[in-house]
Amino acid sequence: GGSSDGGDAPTTPTGPVIVNVEGTKGLKYELNLGGKSYSVVGIGSCKDTDILIHSLYNELPVTSIGYRALYYCSSLTSVVIGDSVTTIGDDAFYECTGLTSVYINDLTAWCNIEFANAYSNPLYYANLVINGTALGEELILPEDLTAVSPYAFYGFKAITSVSIHKNLASIGKGAFAECVFLKDVYYNGISSEKELLLEYQMLLSAYTARKNNKNRQSVIDACSAIEICLINWIENYCKNKAITPT
């Protein structure tokens, strides 16, 4: 893993959103199979500390940040990632310890990126800036979001709470792992106490089944952590309403 010990929340980024319609000069690109899109595969000759990975390169979409593309680029302080990026390869941002800000336009698109592993994700080191506004301590997932990809918020230290909606059907492995300051999960869209208790039963049985699986590693993954938060939230709700959650 990275050398960051997870002890300090990242500071709120300062300065303007980077504007560069052509993308940062010097980055190394490769044409993907099929010849219809590009991947960023290395830092190339670029010496900038603030980089923009534009949605287009040579008039074709940039769909990927490749395997170890920015590996050990510890001098990077910010990166703008275009909406066209759908995959980020193994260890693409590994040991990018100087990163403070990741700029995106679309939170739903971010949640749908296919991250190859934990250190594909720059949020391990940096805060997230959406349309020029730094994300605060509360992450509110979009109502139209149906899935959060594995590792989508791995190691993201800026958030203390997550609000999710009824439309969210799945949370991928490691999506919220190592979010060391995450304490609360708010669950919206429950229409009745009966529905709440059914949700509780499903969550509790799913968590218990995994917990009792001796073939599974003992560390609880991020999805389970979110489920535990929901179980606790529902239990507290029921306690306050004098309901027995059985």
Coordinates of N, CA and C in Angstrom, one line a residue:
G1 N 0.8 -1.2 0.0 CA 0.0 0.0 0.0 C 0.8 1.2 0.0
G2 N 0.2 2.4 0.0 CA 0.9 3.7 0.0 C 1.5 3.9 1.4
S3 N 2.4 4.9 1.5 CA 3.1 5.2 2.7 C 2.3 6.1 3.6
S4 N 1.2 6.7 3.1 CA 0.3 7.5 3.9 C -0.2 6.7 5.1
D5 N -0.2 7.3 6.3 CA -0.6 6.5 7.4 C -2.1 6.7 7.8
G6 N -2.8 7.6 7.0 CA -4.2 7.8 7.2 C -4.6 8.6 8.4
G7 N -3.6 9.3 9.0 CA -3.9 9.9 10.3 C -4.5 11.3 10.1
D8 N -4.3 12.0 9.0 CA -4.7 13.4 8.9 C -5.7 13.5 7.7
A9 N -6.8 14.2 7.9 CA -7.7 14.5 6.8 C -7.0 15.5 5.8
P10 N -7.2 15.4 4.5 CA -6.6 16.3 3.6 C -7.2 17.7 3.8
T11 N -6.4 18.7 3.5 CA -6.8 20.1 3.6 C -7.7 20.4 2.4
T12 N -8.6 21.4 2.6 CA -9.4 21.9 1.4 C -8.5 22.5 0.4
P13 N -8.6 22.1 -0.8 CA -7.7 22.7 -1.9 C -8.0 24.2 -2.1
T14 N -6.9 24.9 -2.4 CA -7.1 26.3 -2.7 C -6.7 26.5 -4.2
G15 N -7.0 27.7 -4.7 CA -6.6 28.0 -6.1 C -7.7 27.7 -7.1
P16 N -7.6 28.2 -8.3 CA -8.7 28.0 -9.3 C -8.7 26.6 -9.9
V17 N -9.8 26.2 -10.4 CA -9.8 25.0 -11.2 C -8.9 25.2 -12.4
I18 N -8.1 24.1 -12.7 CA -7.2 24.2 -13.9 C -7.9 24.3 -15.2
V19 N -7.6 25.3 -16.0 CA -8.3 25.4 -17.3 C -7.2 25.2 -18.4
N20 N -7.4 24.2 -19.2 CA -6.4 23.9 -20.3 C -7.2 23.0 -21.3
V21 N -7.7 23.6 -22.3 CA -8.6 22.9 -23.3 C -7.9 21.8 -24.0
E22 N -6.6 21.9 -24.1 CA -5.8 20.8 -24.9 C -5.3 19.7 -24.0
G23 N -5.4 19.8 -22.7 CA -4.8 18.9 -21.8 C -3.3 19.2 -21.6
T24 N -2.7 18.6 -20.6 CA -1.3 18.9 -20.2 C -0.4 18.3 -21.3
K25 N 0.6 19.1 -21.7 CA 1.6 18.7 -22.7 C 2.5 17.7 -22.1
G26 N 3.0 16.8 -22.9 CA 4.0 15.9 -22.5 C 3.6 14.5 -21.9
L27 N 2.4 14.4 -21.5 CA 1.9 13.1 -21.0 C 2.0 12.1 -22.1
K28 N 2.3 10.8 -21.8 CA 2.4 9.8 -22.7 C 1.1 9.0 -23.0
Y29 N 0.7 8.9 -24.2 CA -0.6 8.3 -24.6 C -0.3 7.1 -25.5
E30 N -1.2 6.1 -25.4 CA -1.2 5.0 -26.4 C -2.6 4.8 -27.0
L31 N -2.6 4.5 -28.2 CA -3.9 4.2 -28.9 C -4.4 2.8 -28.4
N32 N -5.6 2.7 -28.0 CA -6.1 1.5 -27.5 C -6.5 0.5 -28.7
L33 N -6.6 -0.7 -28.4 CA -7.0 -1.7 -29.4 C -8.3 -1.3 -30.1
G34 N -8.3 -1.4 -31.4 CA -9.5 -0.9 -32.2 C -9.3 0.5 -32.7
G35 N -8.3 1.2 -32.2 CA -8.0 2.5 -32.7 C -9.0 3.6 -32.6
K36 N -9.9 3.5 -31.6 CA -10.9 4.5 -31.4 C -10.8 5.3 -30.2
S37 N -9.8 5.0 -29.3 CA -9.7 5.7 -28.1 C -8.2 5.6 -27.6
Y38 N -7.9 6.5 -26.6 CA -6.5 6.5 -26.1 C -6.5 6.2 -24.6
S39 N -5.3 5.8 -24.1 CA -5.0 5.7 -22.7 C -3.8 6.5 -22.4
V40 N -3.9 7.1 -21.2 CA -2.7 7.8 -20.6 C -1.8 6.6 -20.0
V41 N -0.6 6.5 -20.4 CA 0.2 5.3 -20.0 C 1.5 5.8 -19.2
G42 N 1.7 7.1 -19.1 CA 2.9 7.5 -18.4 C 3.0 9.0 -18.3
I43 N 3.8 9.5 -17.4 CA 4.0 10.9 -17.2 C 4.8 11.5 -18.4
G44 N 5.5 10.7 -19.2 CA 6.2 11.2 -20.4 C 7.2 12.2 -20.0
S45 N 7.2 13.3 -20.8 CA 8.2 14.4 -20.6 C 7.6 15.5 -19.8
C46 N 6.4 15.3 -19.3 CA 5.7 16.3 -18.5 C 6.4 16.6 -17.2
K47 N 6.6 17.9 -16.9 CA 7.2 18.3 -15.6 C 6.2 19.0 -14.7
D48 N 5.0 19.2 -15.2 CA 4.0 20.0 -14.4 C 3.6 19.3 -13.1
T49 N 3.2 20.0 -12.1 CA 2.7 19.4 -10.9 C 1.2 19.4 -10.9
D50 N 0.6 20.2 -11.7 CA -0.9 20.2 -11.9 C -1.1 19.7 -13.3
I51 N -1.8 18.6 -13.4 CA -2.0 18.1 -14.8 C -3.5 17.9 -15.1
L52 N -3.8 18.0 -16.4 CA -5.2 17.8 -16.9 C -5.2 16.6 -17.9
I53 N -6.0 15.6 -17.5 CA -6.2 14.5 -18.5 C -7.5 14.8 -19.2
H54 N -7.4 15.4 -20.4 CA -8.5 15.9 -21.1 C -9.3 14.7 -21.7
S55 N -10.6 14.9 -22.0 CA -11.5 13.9 -22.5 C -11.1 13.5 -23.9
L56 N -10.3 14.4 -24.6 CA -9.9 14.1 -26.0 C -8.4 14.2 -26.2
Y57 N -7.9 13.3 -27.0 CA -6.5 13.4 -27.4 C -6.5 13.0 -28.9
N58 N -5.9 13.9 -29.7 CA -5.9 13.6 -31.2 C -7.3 13.4 -31.7
E59 N -8.3 14.1 -31.1 CA -9.7 14.1 -31.5 C -10.4 12.8 -31.2
L60 N -9.8 11.9 -30.4 CA -10.4 10.7 -29.9 C -10.5 10.7 -28.4
P61 N -11.5 10.0 -27.9 CA -11.7 10.0 -26.4 C -10.6 9.4 -25.6
V62 N -10.3 9.9 -24.5 CA -9.3 9.3 -23.6 C -10.1 8.5 -22.6
T63 N -10.1 7.2 -22.6 CA -11.0 6.3 -21.9 C -10.3 5.7 -20.7
S64 N -8.9 5.7 -20.6 CA -8.2 5.0 -19.6 C -7.0 5.7 -19.1
I65 N -6.7 5.5 -17.8 CA -5.4 5.8 -17.2 C -4.8 4.5 -16.9
G66 N -3.7 4.2 -17.6 CA -3.2 2.8 -17.6 C -2.4 2.4 -16.4
Y67 N -2.0 1.1 -16.5 CA -1.2 0.4 -15.5 C 0.0 1.3 -15.1
R68 N 0.1 1.7 -13.8 CA 1.2 2.4 -13.2 C 1.5 3.7 -14.0
A69 N 0.5 4.3 -14.6 CA 0.7 5.5 -15.5 C 1.4 6.6 -14.8
L70 N 1.0 6.9 -13.5 CA 1.5 8.0 -12.7 C 2.2 7.5 -11.5
Y71 N 2.6 6.3 -11.5 CA 3.3 5.5 -10.4 C 4.5 6.3 -9.9
Y72 N 4.5 6.6 -8.6 CA 5.6 7.3 -7.9 C 5.7 8.7 -8.4
C73 N 4.7 9.3 -8.9 CA 4.8 10.8 -9.3 C 4.5 11.6 -8.1
S74 N 5.4 11.6 -7.2 CA 5.1 12.2 -5.9 C 5.1 13.8 -5.9
S75 N 5.6 14.3 -7.0 CA 5.6 15.8 -7.2 C 4.2 16.3 -7.6
L76 N 3.3 15.5 -8.1 CA 2.0 15.9 -8.6 C 1.2 16.5 -7.4
T77 N 0.6 17.6 -7.6 CA -0.3 18.2 -6.5 C -1.7 18.2 -6.9
S78 N -2.1 18.2 -8.2 CA -3.5 18.1 -8.6 C -3.6 17.4 -9.9
V79 N -4.8 16.8 -10.1 CA -5.1 16.2 -11.4 C -6.5 16.4 -11.8
V80 N -6.8 16.8 -13.0 CA -8.1 16.9 -13.5 C -8.4 15.7 -14.4
I81 N -9.4 15.0 -14.1 CA -9.7 13.8 -14.9 C -11.0 14.0 -15.7
G82 N -10.9 13.9 -17.0 CA -12.0 14.1 -17.9 C -13.1 13.1 -17.7
D83 N -14.4 13.4 -18.1 CA -15.5 12.6 -18.0 C -15.4 11.3 -18.8
S84 N -14.6 11.3 -19.8 CA -14.5 10.2 -20.7 C -13.8 9.0 -20.1
V85 N -13.0 9.2 -19.0 CA -12.2 8.1 -18.4 C -13.1 7.1 -17.7
T86 N -13.1 5.9 -18.2 CA -13.9 4.8 -17.6 C -13.1 3.7 -16.8
T87 N -11.8 3.7 -17.1 CA -11.0 2.7 -16.3 C -9.7 3.3 -15.9
I88 N -9.3 2.9 -14.7 CA -8.0 3.3 -14.2 C -7.2 2.1 -13.7
G89 N -6.0 1.9 -14.3 CA -5.3 0.6 -14.1 C -4.6 0.4 -12.8
D90 N -4.1 -0.8 -12.6 CA -3.4 -1.1 -11.3 C -2.3 -0.1 -11.0
D91 N -2.4 0.4 -9.7 CA -1.3 1.2 -9.1 C -1.1 2.5 -9.9
A92 N -2.1 3.0 -10.6 CA -1.9 4.1 -11.5 C -1.5 5.4 -10.7
F93 N -1.9 5.5 -9.5 CA -1.6 6.6 -8.6 C -0.8 6.2 -7.4
Y94 N -0.2 5.1 -7.4 CA 0.6 4.6 -6.3 C 1.7 5.5 -5.9
E95 N 1.7 5.9 -4.6 CA 2.8 6.8 -4.0 C 2.8 8.2 -4.6
C96 N 1.6 8.6 -5.1 CA 1.4 10.0 -5.5 C 1.1 10.8 -4.2
T97 N 2.1 10.9 -3.3 CA 1.9 11.4 -2.0 C 1.7 12.9 -1.9
G98 N 2.1 13.6 -3.0 CA 1.9 15.1 -3.0 C 0.6 15.5 -3.4
L99 N -0.3 14.6 -3.9 CA -1.6 15.0 -4.4 C -2.5 15.6 -3.3
T100 N -3.1 16.8 -3.6 CA -4.0 17.4 -2.7 C -5.4 17.5 -3.3
S101 N -5.5 17.5 -4.6 CA -6.8 17.7 -5.3 C -7.0 16.9 -6.5
V102 N -8.2 16.3 -6.6 CA -8.6 15.6 -7.8 C -9.9 16.3 -8.3
Y103 N -9.8 16.8 -9.6 CA -10.9 17.6 -10.1 C -11.7 16.7 -11.1
I104 N -13.1 16.7 -10.9 CA -14.0 16.0 -11.8 C -15.2 16.9 -12.0
N105 N -16.0 16.5 -13.0 CA -17.3 17.2 -13.3 C -18.5 16.4 -12.9
D106 N -18.4 15.1 -12.8 CA -19.6 14.2 -12.7 C -19.4 13.1 -11.6
L107 N -20.1 13.2 -10.5 CA -19.9 12.2 -9.4 C -20.4 10.9 -9.8
T108 N -21.5 10.8 -10.6 CA -22.0 9.5 -11.0 C -21.0 8.8 -11.9
A109 N -20.4 9.6 -12.8 CA -19.3 9.0 -13.7 C -18.2 8.5 -12.9
W110 N -17.8 9.2 -11.9 CA -16.7 8.8 -11.0 C -17.0 7.5 -10.3
C111 N -18.2 7.3 -9.8 CA -18.6 6.1 -9.1 C -18.7 4.9 -10.0
N112 N -18.8 5.2 -11.3 CA -18.8 4.1 -12.3 C -17.5 3.7 -12.9
I113 N -16.4 4.5 -12.6 CA -15.1 4.1 -13.1 C -14.7 2.7 -12.6
E114 N -14.1 2.0 -13.5 CA -13.5 0.7 -13.1 C -12.1 0.9 -12.6
F115 N -12.0 0.8 -11.3 CA -10.6 0.9 -10.7 C -10.1 -0.5 -10.5
A116 N -8.9 -0.7 -11.0 CA -8.3 -2.0 -11.0 C -7.9 -2.5 -9.6
N117 N -7.4 -1.6 -8.8 CA -7.1 -1.9 -7.4 C -7.2 -0.7 -6.5
A118 N -6.8 -0.9 -5.3 CA -6.9 0.2 -4.3 C -6.1 1.5 -4.7
Y119 N -4.9 1.2 -5.3 CA -4.0 2.3 -5.6 C -4.1 2.8 -7.0
S120 N -5.2 2.4 -7.6 CA -5.7 3.0 -8.9 C -6.3 4.4 -8.5
N121 N -6.7 4.6 -7.3 CA -7.5 5.7 -6.9 C -6.7 6.8 -6.3
P122 N -6.7 8.0 -6.9 CA -5.9 9.1 -6.3 C -6.6 9.7 -5.0
L123 N -7.8 9.3 -4.7 CA -8.5 9.9 -3.5 C -7.8 9.3 -2.2
Y124 N -7.0 8.3 -2.3 CA -6.2 7.9 -1.2 C -5.4 9.0 -0.6
Y125 N -5.0 9.9 -1.5 CA -4.1 11.0 -1.1 C -4.8 12.4 -1.0
A126 N -5.8 12.5 -1.9 CA -6.3 13.9 -2.2 C -7.8 14.1 -1.8
N127 N -8.2 15.3 -1.9 CA -9.6 15.7 -1.8 C -10.2 15.7 -3.2
L128 N -11.6 15.6 -3.2 CA -12.3 15.6 -4.5 C -13.0 16.9 -4.7
V129 N -12.8 17.5 -5.9 CA -13.4 18.8 -6.2 C -14.3 18.5 -7.4
I130 N -15.6 18.8 -7.2 CA -16.6 18.5 -8.2 C -17.1 19.8 -8.8
N131 N -16.9 20.1 -10.0 CA -17.4 21.3 -10.7 C -16.9 22.5 -9.9
G132 N -15.6 22.5 -9.5 CA -15.0 23.6 -8.8 C -15.2 23.7 -7.3
T133 N -16.1 22.8 -6.8 CA -16.4 22.9 -5.3 C -15.8 21.7 -4.6
A134 N -14.9 22.0 -3.6 CA -14.3 20.9 -2.9 C -15.4 20.2 -2.0
L135 N -15.4 18.9 -2.1 CA -16.3 18.1 -1.3 C -16.0 18.3 0.2
G136 N -17.1 18.5 0.9 CA -17.0 18.6 2.4 C -16.9 17.3 3.1
E137 N -17.3 17.2 4.3 CA -17.2 16.0 5.1 C -18.4 15.0 4.7
E138 N -19.4 15.5 4.1 CA -20.6 14.7 3.8 C -20.6 14.4 2.3
L139 N -20.6 13.1 2.0 CA -20.7 12.6 0.6 C -22.1 12.2 0.4
I140 N -22.8 12.9 -0.5 CA -24.2 12.6 -0.9 C -24.2 12.0 -2.3
L141 N -24.4 10.7 -2.3 CA -24.4 10.0 -3.6 C -25.6 10.4 -4.4
P142 N -25.5 10.5 -5.7 CA -26.6 10.9 -6.6 C -27.8 9.9 -6.5
E143 N -29.0 10.4 -6.6 CA -30.2 9.6 -6.5 C -30.3 8.6 -7.7
D144 N -29.7 9.0 -8.9 CA -29.8 8.1 -10.0 C -28.7 7.0 -10.0
L145 N -27.9 7.0 -9.0 CA -26.8 6.1 -9.0 C -27.3 4.7 -8.6
T146 N -26.9 3.7 -9.3 CA -27.4 2.3 -9.0 C -26.3 1.4 -8.5
A147 N -25.0 1.8 -8.7 CA -23.9 1.0 -8.2 C -22.7 1.9 -7.9
V148 N -21.9 1.5 -6.9 CA -20.6 2.2 -6.7 C -19.5 1.2 -7.0
S149 N -18.6 1.5 -7.9 CA -17.6 0.6 -8.3 C -16.6 0.2 -7.1
P150 N -16.0 -1.0 -7.2 CA -15.0 -1.3 -6.3 C -13.9 -0.3 -6.2
Y151 N -13.5 0.1 -5.0 CA -12.4 1.0 -4.7 C -12.7 2.5 -5.1
A152 N -14.0 2.8 -5.4 CA -14.3 4.2 -5.8 C -13.9 5.3 -4.9
F153 N -14.0 5.0 -3.6 CA -13.6 6.0 -2.6 C -12.6 5.4 -1.6
Y154 N -11.8 4.5 -2.1 CA -10.8 3.8 -1.2 C -9.9 4.8 -0.5
G155 N -9.8 4.7 0.8 CA -8.8 5.6 1.5 C -9.1 7.1 1.5
F156 N -10.4 7.4 1.2 CA -10.8 8.8 1.1 C -11.0 9.4 2.5
K157 N -10.1 10.3 2.9 CA -10.1 10.7 4.3 C -10.9 12.0 4.5
A158 N -11.4 12.6 3.5 CA -12.1 13.8 3.7 C -13.5 13.6 4.3
I159 N -14.1 12.4 4.1 CA -15.5 12.3 4.4 C -15.7 11.7 5.8
T160 N -16.8 12.2 6.5 CA -17.2 11.6 7.8 C -18.5 10.9 7.7
S161 N -19.3 11.2 6.6 CA -20.6 10.6 6.5 C -20.9 10.4 5.0
V162 N -21.8 9.4 4.7 CA -22.2 9.1 3.4 C -23.7 9.0 3.4
S163 N -24.4 9.6 2.4 CA -25.8 9.5 2.3 C -26.1 8.7 1.0
I164 N -26.8 7.6 1.1 CA -27.2 6.8 0.0 C -28.7 6.7 -0.2
H165 N -29.1 6.3 -1.4 CA -30.5 6.3 -1.8 C -31.0 4.9 -2.1
K166 N -32.3 4.8 -2.1 CA -32.9 3.5 -2.4 C -32.5 2.9 -3.7
N167 N -32.2 3.7 -4.7 CA -31.8 3.2 -6.0 C -30.5 2.5 -6.0
L168 N -29.7 2.7 -5.0 CA -28.3 2.1 -5.0 C -28.4 0.6 -4.7
A169 N -28.1 -0.2 -5.7 CA -28.3 -1.6 -5.6 C -27.0 -2.4 -5.1
S170 N -25.9 -1.8 -5.4 CA -24.7 -2.5 -5.0 C -23.5 -1.5 -4.7
I171 N -22.7 -1.9 -3.7 CA -21.5 -1.2 -3.4 C -20.3 -2.2 -3.5
G172 N -19.4 -1.9 -4.4 CA -18.3 -2.8 -4.7 C -17.3 -3.0 -3.6
K173 N -16.6 -4.0 -3.7 CA -15.5 -4.4 -2.7 C -14.6 -3.2 -2.6
G174 N -14.3 -2.9 -1.4 CA -13.3 -1.9 -1.1 C -13.7 -0.4 -1.4
A175 N -14.9 -0.2 -1.8 CA -15.4 1.1 -2.2 C -15.2 2.1 -1.1
F176 N -15.3 1.8 0.1 CA -15.1 2.7 1.2 C -14.1 2.2 2.2
A177 N -13.3 1.2 1.8 CA -12.2 0.7 2.8 C -11.2 1.9 3.1
E178 N -10.7 1.8 4.3 CA -9.7 2.8 4.7 C -10.2 4.2 4.7
C179 N -11.5 4.4 4.7 CA -12.1 5.8 4.9 C -12.1 6.0 6.5
V180 N -10.9 6.4 7.0 CA -10.7 6.3 8.4 C -11.5 7.2 9.3
F181 N -12.1 8.3 8.6 CA -12.9 9.2 9.4 C -14.4 9.0 9.1
L182 N -14.8 8.0 8.4 CA -16.2 7.7 8.0 C -16.9 7.1 9.3
K183 N -17.9 7.8 9.8 CA -18.6 7.3 11.0 C -20.1 7.1 10.8
D184 N -20.7 7.8 9.9 CA -22.2 7.8 9.7 C -22.6 7.5 8.3
V185 N -23.6 6.7 8.2 CA -24.3 6.4 6.9 C -25.7 6.7 7.0
Y186 N -26.2 7.6 6.1 CA -27.6 7.9 6.1 C -28.3 7.3 4.9
Y187 N -29.4 6.6 5.2 CA -30.1 5.8 4.2 C -31.5 6.4 3.9
N188 N -31.6 7.0 2.7 CA -32.8 7.7 2.2 C -33.7 6.8 1.4
G189 N -34.9 7.0 1.3 CA -35.8 6.3 0.4 C -36.6 5.2 1.0
I190 N -36.5 5.0 2.4 CA -37.3 4.0 3.0 C -38.7 4.6 3.2
S191 N -39.7 3.9 2.8 CA -41.0 4.5 2.8 C -41.9 4.1 4.0
S192 N -41.5 3.0 4.7 CA -42.2 2.6 5.8 C -41.4 1.8 6.8
E193 N -41.9 1.7 8.1 CA -41.1 1.0 9.1 C -41.0 -0.5 8.7
K194 N -42.0 -1.0 8.1 CA -42.0 -2.4 7.6 C -40.9 -2.6 6.7
E195 N -40.7 -1.7 5.7 CA -39.6 -1.8 4.8 C -38.3 -1.7 5.4
L196 N -38.2 -0.8 6.4 CA -37.0 -0.6 7.2 C -36.5 -1.9 7.9
L197 N -37.5 -2.6 8.5 CA -37.2 -3.9 9.2 C -36.8 -5.0 8.2
L198 N -37.4 -5.0 7.0 CA -37.0 -6.0 6.0 C -35.6 -5.7 5.6
E199 N -35.3 -4.4 5.4 CA -33.9 -4.1 5.0 C -32.9 -4.5 6.1
Y200 N -33.3 -4.3 7.3 CA -32.4 -4.7 8.5 C -32.2 -6.2 8.4
Q201 N -33.2 -7.0 8.2 CA -33.1 -8.4 8.2 C -32.1 -8.9 7.1
M202 N -32.3 -8.3 5.9 CA -31.4 -8.6 4.8 C -30.0 -8.3 5.1
L203 N -29.8 -7.1 5.6 CA -28.4 -6.6 5.9 C -27.7 -7.5 6.9
L204 N -28.5 -7.8 8.0 CA -27.9 -8.5 9.1 C -27.6 -10.0 8.7
S205 N -28.5 -10.6 7.9 CA -28.2 -12.0 7.5 C -27.1 -12.0 6.5
A206 N -27.0 -11.0 5.6 CA -25.9 -11.0 4.6 C -24.5 -10.8 5.3
Y207 N -24.5 -9.9 6.3 CA -23.3 -9.7 7.1 C -22.9 -10.9 7.9
T208 N -23.9 -11.5 8.6 CA -23.6 -12.7 9.4 C -23.0 -13.8 8.6
A209 N -23.6 -14.0 7.4 CA -23.2 -15.1 6.5 C -21.7 -14.9 6.1
R210 N -21.3 -13.7 5.8 CA -20.0 -13.4 5.4 C -19.0 -13.5 6.6
K211 N -19.5 -13.0 7.8 CA -18.7 -13.1 9.0 C -18.3 -14.5 9.4
N212 N -19.3 -15.4 9.1 CA -19.1 -16.8 9.5 C -18.4 -17.7 8.5
N213 N -18.1 -17.1 7.4 CA -17.4 -17.8 6.3 C -15.9 -17.8 6.6
K214 N -15.4 -19.0 7.0 CA -14.0 -19.1 7.5 C -13.0 -19.0 6.3
N215 N -13.5 -19.1 5.1 CA -12.6 -19.0 4.0 C -12.3 -17.6 3.6
R216 N -13.1 -16.7 4.2 CA -12.9 -15.2 3.9 C -11.9 -14.6 4.8
Q217 N -11.1 -13.7 4.3 CA -10.1 -13.1 5.2 C -10.8 -12.3 6.3
S218 N -10.2 -12.2 7.4 CA -10.8 -11.7 8.6 C -11.1 -10.2 8.5
V219 N -10.4 -9.5 7.7 CA -10.6 -8.0 7.6 C -12.0 -7.8 6.9
I220 N -12.8 -7.0 7.5 CA -14.1 -6.7 6.9 C -13.9 -5.7 5.8
D221 N -14.4 -6.0 4.6 CA -14.2 -5.1 3.5 C -15.2 -3.9 3.5
A222 N -15.0 -3.0 2.6 CA -15.8 -1.8 2.7 C -17.3 -1.9 2.6
C223 N -17.7 -2.8 1.8 CA -19.2 -3.0 1.7 C -19.7 -3.5 3.0
S224 N -19.1 -4.3 3.7 CA -19.5 -4.8 5.0 C -19.5 -3.6 6.0
A225 N -18.5 -2.8 5.9 CA -18.4 -1.6 6.8 C -19.6 -0.7 6.6
I226 N -20.0 -0.5 5.4 CA -21.2 0.3 5.1 C -22.4 -0.4 5.7
E227 N -22.5 -1.7 5.5 CA -23.7 -2.4 6.0 C -23.7 -2.4 7.5
I228 N -22.6 -2.5 8.2 CA -22.6 -2.4 9.6 C -23.1 -1.0 10.1
C229 N -22.7 0.0 9.4 CA -23.2 1.4 9.7 C -24.7 1.4 9.6
L230 N -25.2 0.8 8.5 CA -26.7 0.8 8.3 C -27.4 0.0 9.4
I231 N -26.8 -1.2 9.7 CA -27.4 -2.0 10.8 C -27.5 -1.2 12.1
N232 N -26.4 -0.5 12.4 CA -26.4 0.3 13.6 C -27.4 1.4 13.6
W233 N -27.5 2.1 12.4 CA -28.4 3.2 12.2 C -29.9 2.7 12.4
I234 N -30.2 1.5 11.8 CA -31.5 1.0 11.9 C -31.8 0.6 13.3
E235 N -30.9 0.0 14.0 CA -31.1 -0.4 15.4 C -31.3 0.8 16.3
N236 N -30.6 1.9 16.0 CA -30.8 3.1 16.8 C -32.2 3.7 16.5
Y237 N -32.6 3.7 15.2 CA -33.9 4.1 14.8 C -35.0 3.4 15.6
C238 N -34.8 2.0 15.5 CA -35.8 1.2 16.2 C -35.9 1.4 17.7
K239 N -34.7 1.6 18.3 CA -34.6 1.9 19.7 C -35.4 3.2 20.1
N240 N -35.2 4.2 19.3 CA -35.8 5.5 19.5 C -37.3 5.4 19.3
K241 N -37.8 4.5 18.4 CA -39.2 4.3 18.1 C -39.8 3.2 18.9
A242 N -39.0 2.6 19.8 CA -39.5 1.5 20.6 C -40.0 0.3 19.8
I243 N -39.3 0.0 18.7 CA -39.6 -1.1 17.8 C -38.6 -2.2 18.1
T244 N -39.0 -3.5 18.0 CA -38.1 -4.6 18.1 C -37.7 -5.0 16.7
P245 N -36.4 -4.9 16.3 CA -36.0 -5.2 15.0 C -35.7 -6.7 14.9
T246 N -36.7 -7.5 14.6 CA -36.6 -9.0 14.5 C -37.0 -9.5 13.1

